Short mmCIF file of N, CA and C in Angstrom, two decimals:
data_model
loop_
_atom_site.label_atom_id
_atom_site.label_comp_id
_atom_site.label_asym_id
_atom_site.label_seq_id
_atom_site.Cartn_x
_atom_site.Cartn_y
_atom_site.Cartn_z
N UNK X 1 1.01 -1.24 -0.15
CA UNK X 1 0.01 0.01 -0.05
C UNK X 1 0.83 1.17 -0.03
N UNK X 2 0.38 2.49 -0.69
CA UNK X 2 1.37 3.53 -0.91
C UNK X 2 0.96 4.28 0.55
N UNK X 3 1.73 5.40 0.76
CA UNK X 3 1.72 6.46 1.66
C UNK X 3 0.75 7.48 1.54
N UNK X 4 0.10 7.83 2.57
CA UNK X 4 -0.43 9.42 2.48
C UNK X 4 0.19 10.64 2.92
N UNK X 5 0.39 11.40 2.44
CA UNK X 5 1.26 12.55 2.73
C UNK X 5 0.60 13.63 2.85
N UNK X 6 0.53 14.22 4.10
CA UNK X 6 -0.02 15.26 4.40
C UNK X 6 0.82 16.26 4.42
N UNK X 7 0.65 17.50 3.73
CA UNK X 7 1.22 19.05 3.88
C UNK X 7 0.41 19.97 4.45
N UNK X 8 0.92 20.48 5.45
CA UNK X 8 0.26 21.62 5.93
C UNK X 8 0.85 22.83 5.20
N UNK X 9 -0.03 23.79 4.90
CA UNK X 9 0.43 24.96 4.28
C UNK X 9 1.47 25.74 4.82
N UNK X 10 2.33 26.74 4.33
CA UNK X 10 3.41 27.49 5.08
C UNK X 10 2.54 28.65 5.85
N UNK X 11 3.44 29.31 6.55
CA UNK X 11 3.10 30.28 7.35
C UNK X 11 2.19 31.33 6.69
N UNK X 12 1.23 31.82 7.37
CA UNK X 12 0.35 33.09 6.87
C UNK X 12 0.45 33.99 8.24
N UNK X 13 0.08 35.36 8.04
CA UNK X 13 0.06 36.43 9.24
C UNK X 13 -0.91 35.90 10.09
N UNK X 14 -1.91 35.28 9.93
CA UNK X 14 -2.60 34.80 10.89
C UNK X 14 -2.42 33.72 11.63
N UNK X 15 -1.76 32.64 10.84
CA UNK X 15 -1.08 31.52 11.73
C UNK X 15 0.04 32.05 12.52
N UNK X 16 0.73 32.91 12.19
CA UNK X 16 1.83 33.23 12.67
C UNK X 16 1.41 34.10 14.28
N UNK X 17 0.32 34.79 14.32
CA UNK X 17 0.08 35.34 15.54
C UNK X 17 -1.32 34.55 16.10
N UNK X 18 -1.53 33.28 15.79
CA UNK X 18 -2.50 32.56 16.49
C UNK X 18 -3.96 32.74 16.03
N UNK X 19 -4.33 33.56 15.05
CA UNK X 19 -5.59 33.65 14.65
C UNK X 19 -6.25 32.64 14.22
N UNK X 20 -7.34 32.22 14.47
CA UNK X 20 -8.21 30.83 13.85
C UNK X 20 -8.70 31.32 12.33
N UNK X 21 -7.90 30.73 11.29
CA UNK X 21 -7.92 30.97 10.01
C UNK X 21 -8.72 29.81 9.27
N UNK X 22 -10.03 29.86 9.22
CA UNK X 22 -10.80 29.05 8.38
C UNK X 22 -10.92 29.19 6.87
N UNK X 23 -11.94 29.92 6.60
CA UNK X 23 -12.30 30.15 5.23
C UNK X 23 -11.67 31.53 4.69
N UNK X 24 -11.17 32.35 5.61
CA UNK X 24 -10.30 33.60 5.19
C UNK X 24 -9.39 33.23 4.25
N UNK X 25 -9.33 33.88 3.12
CA UNK X 25 -8.42 33.41 2.09
C UNK X 25 -7.27 34.51 2.02
N UNK X 26 -6.37 34.03 3.05
CA UNK X 26 -5.05 34.91 3.07
C UNK X 26 -3.69 34.39 2.28
N UNK X 27 -2.89 35.07 2.06
CA UNK X 27 -1.58 34.56 1.39
C UNK X 27 -0.47 34.23 2.45
N UNK X 28 0.47 33.46 1.91
CA UNK X 28 1.39 32.99 2.51
C UNK X 28 2.36 34.36 3.05
N UNK X 29 3.05 34.24 4.23
CA UNK X 29 4.09 35.44 4.31
C UNK X 29 5.27 35.14 3.98
N UNK X 30 6.31 35.86 3.66
CA UNK X 30 7.71 35.59 3.14
C UNK X 30 8.19 34.27 3.71
N UNK X 31 8.02 34.06 5.05
CA UNK X 31 8.35 33.02 5.92
C UNK X 31 7.66 31.57 5.26
N UNK X 32 6.33 31.95 4.99
CA UNK X 32 5.63 31.05 4.61
C UNK X 32 6.15 30.29 3.34
N UNK X 33 6.52 31.20 2.40
CA UNK X 33 6.89 30.96 1.04
C UNK X 33 8.26 30.27 0.95
N UNK X 34 9.23 30.57 2.16
CA UNK X 34 10.30 29.84 2.23
C UNK X 34 10.12 28.49 2.96
N UNK X 35 9.32 28.29 3.93
CA UNK X 35 8.64 27.10 4.30
C UNK X 35 8.38 26.16 3.07
N UNK X 36 7.49 26.70 2.13
CA UNK X 36 6.94 25.77 1.14
C UNK X 36 8.23 25.54 0.09
N UNK X 37 8.73 26.41 -0.23
CA UNK X 37 9.98 26.20 -1.21
C UNK X 37 10.90 25.01 -0.49
N UNK X 38 11.31 25.09 0.86
CA UNK X 38 11.89 24.09 1.33
C UNK X 38 11.57 22.69 1.43
N UNK X 39 10.12 22.53 0.95
CA UNK X 39 9.45 21.23 1.03
C UNK X 39 9.90 20.54 -0.50
N UNK X 40 10.31 21.34 -1.39
CA UNK X 40 10.67 20.91 -2.73
C UNK X 40 11.49 19.84 -2.96
N UNK X 41 13.00 19.70 -2.07
CA UNK X 41 13.75 18.66 -2.08
C UNK X 41 12.92 17.42 -1.61
N UNK X 42 12.09 17.35 -0.87
CA UNK X 42 11.37 16.30 -0.30
C UNK X 42 10.45 15.60 -1.41
N UNK X 43 9.78 16.49 -2.36
CA UNK X 43 9.28 15.99 -3.62
C UNK X 43 9.83 15.46 -4.63
N UNK X 44 11.39 16.00 -4.75
CA UNK X 44 11.98 16.11 -5.99
C UNK X 44 11.87 14.74 -6.65
N UNK X 45 12.01 13.63 -5.95
CA UNK X 45 12.36 12.30 -6.42
C UNK X 45 11.06 11.51 -6.37
N UNK X 46 10.18 12.06 -5.90
CA UNK X 46 8.75 11.34 -5.73
C UNK X 46 7.97 11.59 -6.78
N UNK X 47 6.97 10.52 -7.21
CA UNK X 47 6.08 10.65 -7.94
C UNK X 47 4.62 10.46 -7.80
N UNK X 48 4.12 11.09 -6.82
CA UNK X 48 2.67 10.95 -6.43
C UNK X 48 1.80 10.45 -7.34
N UNK X 49 1.06 9.56 -7.11
CA UNK X 49 -0.06 9.09 -8.10
C UNK X 49 -1.19 10.16 -7.91
N UNK X 50 -1.36 10.75 -6.91
CA UNK X 50 -2.48 11.90 -6.96
C UNK X 50 -2.23 13.01 -5.84
N UNK X 51 -2.38 14.10 -6.22
CA UNK X 51 -2.17 15.56 -5.29
C UNK X 51 -3.45 16.10 -5.51
N UNK X 52 -3.86 16.77 -4.29
CA UNK X 52 -5.03 17.27 -4.02
C UNK X 52 -4.72 18.26 -2.94
N UNK X 53 -5.41 19.56 -3.35
CA UNK X 53 -5.17 20.69 -2.44
C UNK X 53 -6.46 21.29 -1.98
N UNK X 54 -6.50 21.89 -0.91
CA UNK X 54 -7.61 22.99 -0.57
C UNK X 54 -7.79 23.89 -1.77
N UNK X 55 -8.82 24.48 -1.90
CA UNK X 55 -9.09 25.51 -2.74
C UNK X 55 -8.41 26.91 -2.34
N UNK X 56 -7.78 27.14 -1.11
CA UNK X 56 -7.39 28.35 -0.59
C UNK X 56 -5.90 28.59 -0.98
N UNK X 57 -5.75 29.75 -1.36
CA UNK X 57 -4.51 30.28 -2.15
C UNK X 57 -3.28 29.88 -1.12
N UNK X 58 -3.64 29.69 0.20
CA UNK X 58 -2.25 29.43 1.11
C UNK X 58 -2.09 28.03 0.86
N UNK X 59 -2.76 27.25 0.43
CA UNK X 59 -2.64 25.72 0.44
C UNK X 59 -2.10 25.50 -1.18
N UNK X 60 -2.78 26.30 -2.21
CA UNK X 60 -2.39 26.20 -3.65
C UNK X 60 -1.02 26.37 -3.77
N UNK X 61 -0.85 27.74 -3.03
CA UNK X 61 0.63 28.47 -3.30
C UNK X 61 1.68 27.39 -2.62
N UNK X 62 1.35 26.80 -1.62
CA UNK X 62 2.20 26.08 -0.94
C UNK X 62 2.64 24.40 -1.88
N UNK X 63 1.51 24.10 -2.55
CA UNK X 63 1.62 22.76 -3.39
C UNK X 63 2.58 23.29 -4.46
N UNK X 64 2.41 24.38 -5.16
CA UNK X 64 3.11 24.83 -6.51
C UNK X 64 4.68 25.16 -6.06
N UNK X 65 4.82 25.97 -4.76
CA UNK X 65 6.14 26.17 -4.45
C UNK X 65 6.97 24.78 -3.76
N UNK X 66 6.07 24.01 -3.54
CA UNK X 66 6.67 22.60 -3.05
C UNK X 66 7.20 21.58 -4.20
N UNK X 67 6.78 22.23 -5.15
CA UNK X 67 7.10 21.26 -6.41
C UNK X 67 5.96 20.29 -6.82
N UNK X 68 4.72 20.65 -6.51
CA UNK X 68 3.51 19.63 -6.63
C UNK X 68 2.46 20.55 -7.67
N UNK X 69 3.12 20.91 -8.94
CA UNK X 69 2.11 21.74 -9.78
C UNK X 69 0.83 20.76 -10.21
N UNK X 70 -0.36 21.30 -10.63
CA UNK X 70 -1.30 20.43 -11.27
C UNK X 70 -2.15 19.74 -10.13
N UNK X 71 -1.72 20.55 -9.07
CA UNK X 71 -2.86 19.50 -7.91
C UNK X 71 -4.22 19.68 -8.26
N UNK X 72 -4.93 18.85 -7.92
CA UNK X 72 -6.54 19.06 -8.05
C UNK X 72 -7.04 19.66 -6.96
N UNK X 73 -8.02 20.46 -6.97
CA UNK X 73 -8.74 21.39 -6.04
C UNK X 73 -9.91 20.38 -5.33
N UNK X 74 -9.88 20.33 -4.35
CA UNK X 74 -10.93 19.45 -3.41
C UNK X 74 -11.52 20.38 -2.27
N UNK X 75 -12.71 20.79 -2.30
CA UNK X 75 -13.45 21.80 -1.38
C UNK X 75 -13.38 20.76 -0.20
N UNK X 76 -13.37 19.53 -0.07
CA UNK X 76 -13.54 18.94 1.12
C UNK X 76 -12.32 19.13 2.19
N UNK X 77 -11.13 19.64 1.47
CA UNK X 77 -9.96 19.89 2.09
C UNK X 77 -9.64 21.48 2.76
N UNK X 78 -10.93 22.22 2.82
CA UNK X 78 -10.98 23.29 3.63
C UNK X 78 -10.67 23.28 4.98
N UNK X 79 -10.13 24.44 5.44
CA UNK X 79 -9.96 24.56 6.99
C UNK X 79 -11.28 24.31 7.73
N UNK X 80 -11.14 23.77 8.95
CA UNK X 80 -12.40 23.99 9.88
C UNK X 80 -12.97 25.31 9.72
N UNK X 81 -14.48 25.30 9.99
CA UNK X 81 -14.67 26.62 9.43
C UNK X 81 -15.15 27.01 10.97
N UNK X 82 -14.16 28.19 11.47
CA UNK X 82 -14.42 28.32 13.01
C UNK X 82 -15.56 29.54 13.21
N UNK X 83 -16.52 29.65 12.34
CA UNK X 83 -17.78 30.49 12.52
C UNK X 83 -17.47 31.67 13.36
N UNK X 84 -17.98 32.18 14.45
CA UNK X 84 -18.00 33.40 15.14
C UNK X 84 -16.42 33.68 15.60
N UNK X 85 -15.77 32.46 15.50
CA UNK X 85 -14.36 32.73 16.21
C UNK X 85 -13.38 32.83 14.91
N UNK X 86 -13.61 32.96 13.81
CA UNK X 86 -12.77 33.26 12.79
C UNK X 86 -12.04 34.69 12.97
N UNK X 87 -10.67 34.57 12.85
CA UNK X 87 -9.83 35.63 13.05
C UNK X 87 -9.52 36.01 14.42
N UNK X 88 -10.01 35.27 15.40
CA UNK X 88 -9.99 35.46 16.77
C UNK X 88 -8.83 34.55 17.39
N UNK X 89 -8.07 34.81 18.23
CA UNK X 89 -6.92 34.26 18.94
C UNK X 89 -7.62 33.27 20.19
N UNK X 90 -6.96 32.16 20.41
CA UNK X 90 -7.56 31.52 21.65
C UNK X 90 -7.39 32.30 22.93
N UNK X 91 -6.34 33.24 23.00
CA UNK X 91 -6.18 33.98 24.33
C UNK X 91 -7.47 35.11 24.38
N UNK X 92 -7.81 35.33 23.11
CA UNK X 92 -8.83 36.40 23.17
C UNK X 92 -10.22 35.51 23.74
N UNK X 93 -10.45 34.33 23.35
CA UNK X 93 -11.71 33.64 23.50
C UNK X 93 -11.54 33.29 24.98
N UNK X 94 -10.31 32.99 25.54
CA UNK X 94 -10.28 32.68 26.91
C UNK X 94 -10.69 33.67 27.79
N UNK X 95 -10.54 34.91 27.21
CA UNK X 95 -11.13 36.17 28.22
C UNK X 95 -12.51 35.78 28.73
N UNK X 96 -13.52 35.45 27.83
CA UNK X 96 -14.82 35.15 28.43
C UNK X 96 -15.18 33.70 28.65
N UNK X 97 -14.23 32.83 27.91
CA UNK X 97 -14.41 31.48 28.22
C UNK X 97 -13.38 30.61 28.43
N UNK X 98 -12.93 30.82 29.64
CA UNK X 98 -11.59 30.46 30.13
C UNK X 98 -11.09 28.95 29.82
N UNK X 99 -12.13 28.09 29.84
CA UNK X 99 -11.57 26.61 29.40
C UNK X 99 -12.14 26.24 28.18
N UNK X 100 -12.24 27.25 27.19
CA UNK X 100 -12.69 26.82 25.94
C UNK X 100 -11.54 25.94 25.25
N UNK X 101 -11.97 25.02 24.41
CA UNK X 101 -11.12 24.61 23.38
C UNK X 101 -11.86 23.86 22.20
N UNK X 102 -11.37 24.18 21.05
CA UNK X 102 -11.98 23.89 19.83
C UNK X 102 -12.60 22.43 19.76
N UNK X 103 -11.67 21.52 20.51
CA UNK X 103 -12.00 20.18 20.36
C UNK X 103 -13.22 19.76 21.14
N UNK X 104 -13.62 20.31 22.19
CA UNK X 104 -14.55 20.05 23.23
C UNK X 104 -15.73 20.98 23.27
N UNK X 105 -15.52 22.21 22.92
CA UNK X 105 -16.59 23.21 22.83
C UNK X 105 -17.01 23.71 21.45
N UNK X 106 -16.28 23.36 20.35
CA UNK X 106 -16.60 24.05 19.06
C UNK X 106 -16.53 25.36 19.02
N UNK X 107 -17.63 25.94 18.07
CA UNK X 107 -17.63 27.26 17.76
C UNK X 107 -18.72 28.02 17.63
N UNK X 108 -19.25 29.11 17.85
CA UNK X 108 -20.48 29.72 17.73
C UNK X 108 -20.67 29.88 16.11
N UNK X 109 -21.88 30.23 15.89
CA UNK X 109 -22.15 30.50 14.51
C UNK X 109 -21.66 31.89 14.06
N UNK X 110 -21.23 32.06 12.75
CA UNK X 110 -20.68 33.45 12.44
C UNK X 110 -21.81 33.96 11.62
N UNK X 111 -21.05 34.45 10.54
CA UNK X 111 -22.08 35.05 9.60
C UNK X 111 -22.36 34.15 8.23
N UNK X 112 -23.05 34.60 7.38
CA UNK X 112 -23.19 33.60 6.13
C UNK X 112 -22.10 32.78 5.66
N UNK X 113 -20.86 33.73 5.45
CA UNK X 113 -19.63 32.99 5.09
C UNK X 113 -19.06 32.30 5.99
N UNK X 114 -19.12 32.48 7.11
CA UNK X 114 -18.83 31.59 8.57
C UNK X 114 -19.63 30.92 9.34
N UNK X 115 -20.63 29.97 8.88
CA UNK X 115 -21.63 29.44 9.64
C UNK X 115 -20.98 28.69 10.63
N UNK X 116 -19.77 28.05 10.57
CA UNK X 116 -19.18 27.27 11.91
C UNK X 116 -19.51 25.82 11.34
N UNK X 117 -18.87 24.95 11.97
CA UNK X 117 -18.65 23.72 11.90
C UNK X 117 -18.37 22.66 12.92
N UNK X 118 -18.83 21.81 13.42
CA UNK X 118 -18.94 21.11 14.45
C UNK X 118 -17.45 19.94 14.23
N UNK X 119 -16.94 19.40 15.11
CA UNK X 119 -15.88 18.29 14.95
C UNK X 119 -16.21 17.12 14.26
N UNK X 120 -17.76 16.79 14.33
CA UNK X 120 -18.26 15.63 13.56
C UNK X 120 -18.47 15.96 12.20
N UNK X 121 -18.67 17.42 11.79
CA UNK X 121 -18.73 17.83 10.53
C UNK X 121 -17.43 17.80 9.72
N UNK X 122 -16.47 18.33 10.36
CA UNK X 122 -15.22 18.12 9.84
C UNK X 122 -14.52 16.72 9.57
N UNK X 123 -15.03 15.90 10.62
CA UNK X 123 -14.82 14.65 10.38
C UNK X 123 -15.52 13.83 9.26
N UNK X 124 -16.66 14.27 9.02
CA UNK X 124 -17.44 13.87 7.74
C UNK X 124 -16.68 14.14 6.60
N UNK X 125 -16.14 15.59 6.50
CA UNK X 125 -15.53 15.75 5.24
C UNK X 125 -13.88 15.14 5.14
N UNK X 126 -13.49 14.86 6.25
CA UNK X 126 -12.25 14.07 6.23
C UNK X 126 -12.67 12.52 5.60
N UNK X 127 -13.75 12.04 6.12
CA UNK X 127 -13.86 10.56 5.80
C UNK X 127 -14.29 10.61 4.36
N UNK X 128 -14.94 11.62 3.82
CA UNK X 128 -14.85 11.72 2.21
C UNK X 128 -13.69 11.73 1.52
N UNK X 129 -12.85 12.42 2.01
CA UNK X 129 -11.34 12.49 1.55
C UNK X 129 -10.98 11.20 1.36
N UNK X 130 -10.83 10.56 2.60
CA UNK X 130 -9.97 9.19 2.92
C UNK X 130 -10.84 8.18 1.86
N UNK X 131 -12.28 8.40 1.86
CA UNK X 131 -12.65 7.27 0.92
C UNK X 131 -12.41 7.78 -0.69
N UNK X 132 -12.29 8.85 -0.98
CA UNK X 132 -11.96 9.14 -2.53
C UNK X 132 -10.18 8.78 -2.82
N UNK X 133 -9.54 8.74 -1.75
CA UNK X 133 -8.10 8.47 -1.89
C UNK X 133 -7.66 7.11 -1.61
N UNK X 134 -8.82 6.12 -1.08
CA UNK X 134 -8.37 4.88 -0.56
C UNK X 134 -8.10 4.10 -1.73
N UNK X 135 -8.68 3.85 -3.14
CA UNK X 135 -8.44 2.98 -4.02
C UNK X 135 -7.01 3.40 -4.46
N UNK X 136 -6.68 4.74 -4.68
CA UNK X 136 -5.45 4.95 -5.20
C UNK X 136 -4.47 4.52 -4.23
N UNK X 137 -4.41 4.37 -2.86
CA UNK X 137 -3.57 3.99 -1.95
C UNK X 137 -3.24 2.40 -1.95
N UNK X 138 -4.82 1.74 -2.31
CA UNK X 138 -4.48 0.47 -2.43
C UNK X 138 -3.86 -0.15 -3.76
N UNK X 139 -3.97 0.90 -4.71
CA UNK X 139 -3.31 0.40 -6.01
C UNK X 139 -2.04 0.34 -6.14
N UNK X 140 -1.14 0.77 -5.01
CA UNK X 140 0.32 0.76 -5.21
C UNK X 140 0.96 1.37 -6.37
N UNK X 141 0.17 2.59 -6.78
CA UNK X 141 0.80 3.29 -8.04
C UNK X 141 1.62 4.40 -7.60
N UNK X 142 1.69 4.49 -6.29
CA UNK X 142 2.42 5.85 -5.87
C UNK X 142 1.59 6.48 -4.76
N UNK X 143 2.37 7.42 -3.96
CA UNK X 143 1.79 8.20 -2.80
C UNK X 143 0.58 9.08 -3.21
N UNK X 144 -0.13 9.31 -2.26
CA UNK X 144 -1.35 10.30 -2.15
C UNK X 144 -0.71 11.57 -1.44
N UNK X 145 -0.88 12.89 -2.26
CA UNK X 145 -0.52 14.01 -1.20
C UNK X 145 -1.71 14.81 -1.11
N UNK X 146 -2.03 15.41 0.22
CA UNK X 146 -2.98 16.20 0.56
C UNK X 146 -2.29 17.47 1.19
N UNK X 147 -2.49 18.66 0.42
CA UNK X 147 -2.02 20.04 0.88
C UNK X 147 -3.06 20.67 1.39
N UNK X 148 -3.15 20.96 2.70
CA UNK X 148 -4.40 21.61 3.39
C UNK X 148 -3.81 22.25 4.59
N UNK X 149 -4.78 22.25 5.73
CA UNK X 149 -4.62 23.23 6.79
C UNK X 149 -4.42 22.40 8.14
N UNK X 150 -4.10 22.76 9.08
CA UNK X 150 -3.63 22.49 10.58
C UNK X 150 -4.90 21.68 11.15
N UNK X 151 -5.93 22.19 11.58
CA UNK X 151 -7.00 21.45 12.30
C UNK X 151 -7.57 20.49 11.26
N UNK X 152 -7.80 20.86 10.01
CA UNK X 152 -8.32 19.96 9.17
C UNK X 152 -7.70 18.58 8.92
N UNK X 153 -6.37 18.67 8.77
CA UNK X 153 -5.29 17.47 8.72
C UNK X 153 -5.31 16.79 9.82
N UNK X 154 -5.27 17.50 11.13
CA UNK X 154 -5.34 16.53 12.22
C UNK X 154 -6.44 15.75 12.48
N UNK X 155 -7.64 16.33 12.05
CA UNK X 155 -8.98 15.61 12.21
C UNK X 155 -8.72 14.34 11.20
N UNK X 156 -8.36 14.68 10.06
CA UNK X 156 -8.17 13.62 8.98
C UNK X 156 -7.34 12.32 9.76
N UNK X 157 -6.28 12.80 10.32
CA UNK X 157 -5.35 11.87 10.82
C UNK X 157 -5.92 11.01 11.71
N UNK X 158 -6.84 11.69 12.65
CA UNK X 158 -7.77 10.93 13.72
C UNK X 158 -8.64 10.12 13.00
N UNK X 159 -9.23 10.39 11.91
CA UNK X 159 -10.08 9.48 11.32
C UNK X 159 -9.39 8.43 10.39
N UNK X 160 -8.18 8.79 9.83
CA UNK X 160 -7.37 7.59 9.42
C UNK X 160 -7.04 6.54 10.51
N UNK X 161 -6.72 6.89 11.66
CA UNK X 161 -6.26 6.07 12.58
C UNK X 161 -7.58 5.36 13.27
N UNK X 162 -8.75 5.45 12.68
CA UNK X 162 -9.98 5.13 13.41
C UNK X 162 -10.32 5.45 14.62
N UNK X 163 -10.19 6.74 14.89
CA UNK X 163 -10.23 7.62 16.06
C UNK X 163 -11.45 8.47 15.90
N UNK X 164 -12.20 8.92 16.71
CA UNK X 164 -13.19 10.13 16.72
C UNK X 164 -12.40 11.39 16.23
N UNK X 165 -13.08 12.30 15.41
CA UNK X 165 -12.64 13.47 15.26
C UNK X 165 -11.95 14.53 16.17
N UNK X 166 -12.54 14.23 17.43
CA UNK X 166 -12.00 15.07 18.56
C UNK X 166 -10.60 14.84 18.91
N UNK X 167 -10.05 13.52 18.63
CA UNK X 167 -8.93 12.91 18.89
C UNK X 167 -7.89 13.58 17.94
N UNK X 168 -8.07 14.67 17.14
CA UNK X 168 -7.15 15.18 16.36
C UNK X 168 -6.40 16.24 17.30
N UNK X 169 -6.90 16.55 18.39
CA UNK X 169 -6.11 17.43 19.35
C UNK X 169 -4.80 16.78 19.76
N UNK X 170 -4.61 15.46 19.54
CA UNK X 170 -3.52 14.83 19.95
C UNK X 170 -2.27 14.89 19.00
N UNK X 171 -2.46 15.61 17.84
CA UNK X 171 -1.49 15.62 16.81
C UNK X 171 -1.07 17.26 16.72
N UNK X 172 -0.27 17.70 17.09
CA UNK X 172 0.19 19.19 16.79
C UNK X 172 0.86 18.91 15.32
N UNK X 173 0.68 20.06 14.58
CA UNK X 173 0.90 20.10 13.34
C UNK X 173 1.52 21.50 12.98
N UNK X 174 2.84 21.62 12.38
CA UNK X 174 3.42 22.74 12.32
C UNK X 174 3.48 23.19 10.69
N UNK X 175 3.59 24.50 10.91
CA UNK X 175 3.32 24.95 9.15
C UNK X 175 4.45 24.52 8.33
N UNK X 176 4.27 24.21 7.07
CA UNK X 176 5.30 23.98 6.16
C UNK X 176 5.82 22.79 6.41
N UNK X 177 4.95 21.78 6.95
CA UNK X 177 5.68 20.39 7.17
C UNK X 177 4.77 19.32 6.36
N UNK X 178 5.60 18.11 6.24
CA UNK X 178 4.94 16.87 5.59
C UNK X 178 4.97 15.97 6.73
N UNK X 179 3.83 15.30 7.04
CA UNK X 179 3.66 14.04 7.94
C UNK X 179 2.88 12.78 6.79
N UNK X 180 3.57 11.75 7.50
CA UNK X 180 3.19 10.57 6.72
C UNK X 180 2.48 9.46 7.26
N UNK X 181 1.20 9.15 6.76
CA UNK X 181 0.37 8.16 7.12
C UNK X 181 0.50 6.97 6.50
N UNK X 182 0.82 5.77 7.13
CA UNK X 182 0.77 4.53 6.29
C UNK X 182 0.28 3.45 6.81
N UNK X 183 0.62 2.22 6.61
CA UNK X 183 0.12 0.98 6.98
C UNK X 183 1.33 0.06 7.76
N UNK X 184 0.89 -0.70 8.64
CA UNK X 184 1.60 -1.78 9.17
C UNK X 184 0.98 -2.85 9.36
N UNK X 185 1.42 -4.12 8.65
CA UNK X 185 0.76 -5.18 8.93
C UNK X 185 -0.78 -4.97 8.74
N UNK X 186 -1.18 -4.31 7.84
CA UNK X 186 -2.48 -3.96 7.40
C UNK X 186 -3.16 -2.88 8.34
N UNK X 187 -2.44 -2.24 9.29
CA UNK X 187 -3.33 -1.15 10.32
C UNK X 187 -2.64 0.11 10.07
N UNK X 188 -3.42 1.01 10.16
CA UNK X 188 -3.08 2.53 10.01
C UNK X 188 -2.10 2.81 11.02
N UNK X 189 -0.99 3.62 10.50
CA UNK X 189 0.05 3.99 11.48
C UNK X 189 0.50 5.49 11.10
N UNK X 190 1.12 6.26 12.03
CA UNK X 190 1.90 7.21 11.57
C UNK X 190 3.29 6.94 11.34
N UNK X 191 3.70 7.27 10.28
CA UNK X 191 5.05 6.89 9.86
C UNK X 191 6.03 8.05 9.75
N UNK X 192 5.67 9.23 10.11
CA UNK X 192 6.45 10.49 10.12
C UNK X 192 5.61 11.70 10.35
N UNK X 193 6.20 12.44 10.84
CA UNK X 193 5.25 13.58 11.46
C UNK X 193 5.98 14.90 11.36
N UNK X 194 5.54 15.98 11.15
CA UNK X 194 6.15 17.44 11.05
C UNK X 194 7.49 17.38 10.58
N UNK X 195 7.72 16.83 9.38
CA UNK X 195 8.96 16.60 8.75
C UNK X 195 9.40 17.87 7.75
N UNK X 196 10.67 18.34 7.91
CA UNK X 196 11.04 19.17 6.99
C UNK X 196 12.17 19.17 6.25
N UNK X 197 12.32 19.22 4.98
CA UNK X 197 13.49 18.85 4.15
C UNK X 197 14.64 19.32 4.80
#
């Protein structure tokens, strides 16, 4: 079986200062561009069977800069919709809700562009992505690369490992990194995490 490679996009201004960045479409910072370029050696000698990216430009740009041109766009790879917490930091949320956690409390509804999602809804999107790439992974024709976002990829990892979406909280994921999901004796495993070239 082939591997599933998860690429978190490079740094943005909001990821640098801890703002929840769901559907807001902001570009990479200069550092984020460098992080993405530094991933190119990792992919230089690889020939993935399939590359998919979130529609947001921070993911699309990361894929291109990392040497993964022509990636297919998959709207299920969007980041968690943070609803009313879009653009807000955890520290700001803790001023009114000291014990708040995305994983246990969720998010309040936002405006029409940011209605918000539950962990279960994000998990359902992750399940759809995993179902789409499963035939490619089983075919041993090459790896599958997903270029997306921190919280979404953490949920996808939990679902790959057959855990509930909330267990994504266990997988800290840095910007501009590659993480590898694989199998051992037919069981899903993490083969590498937060790798940089």
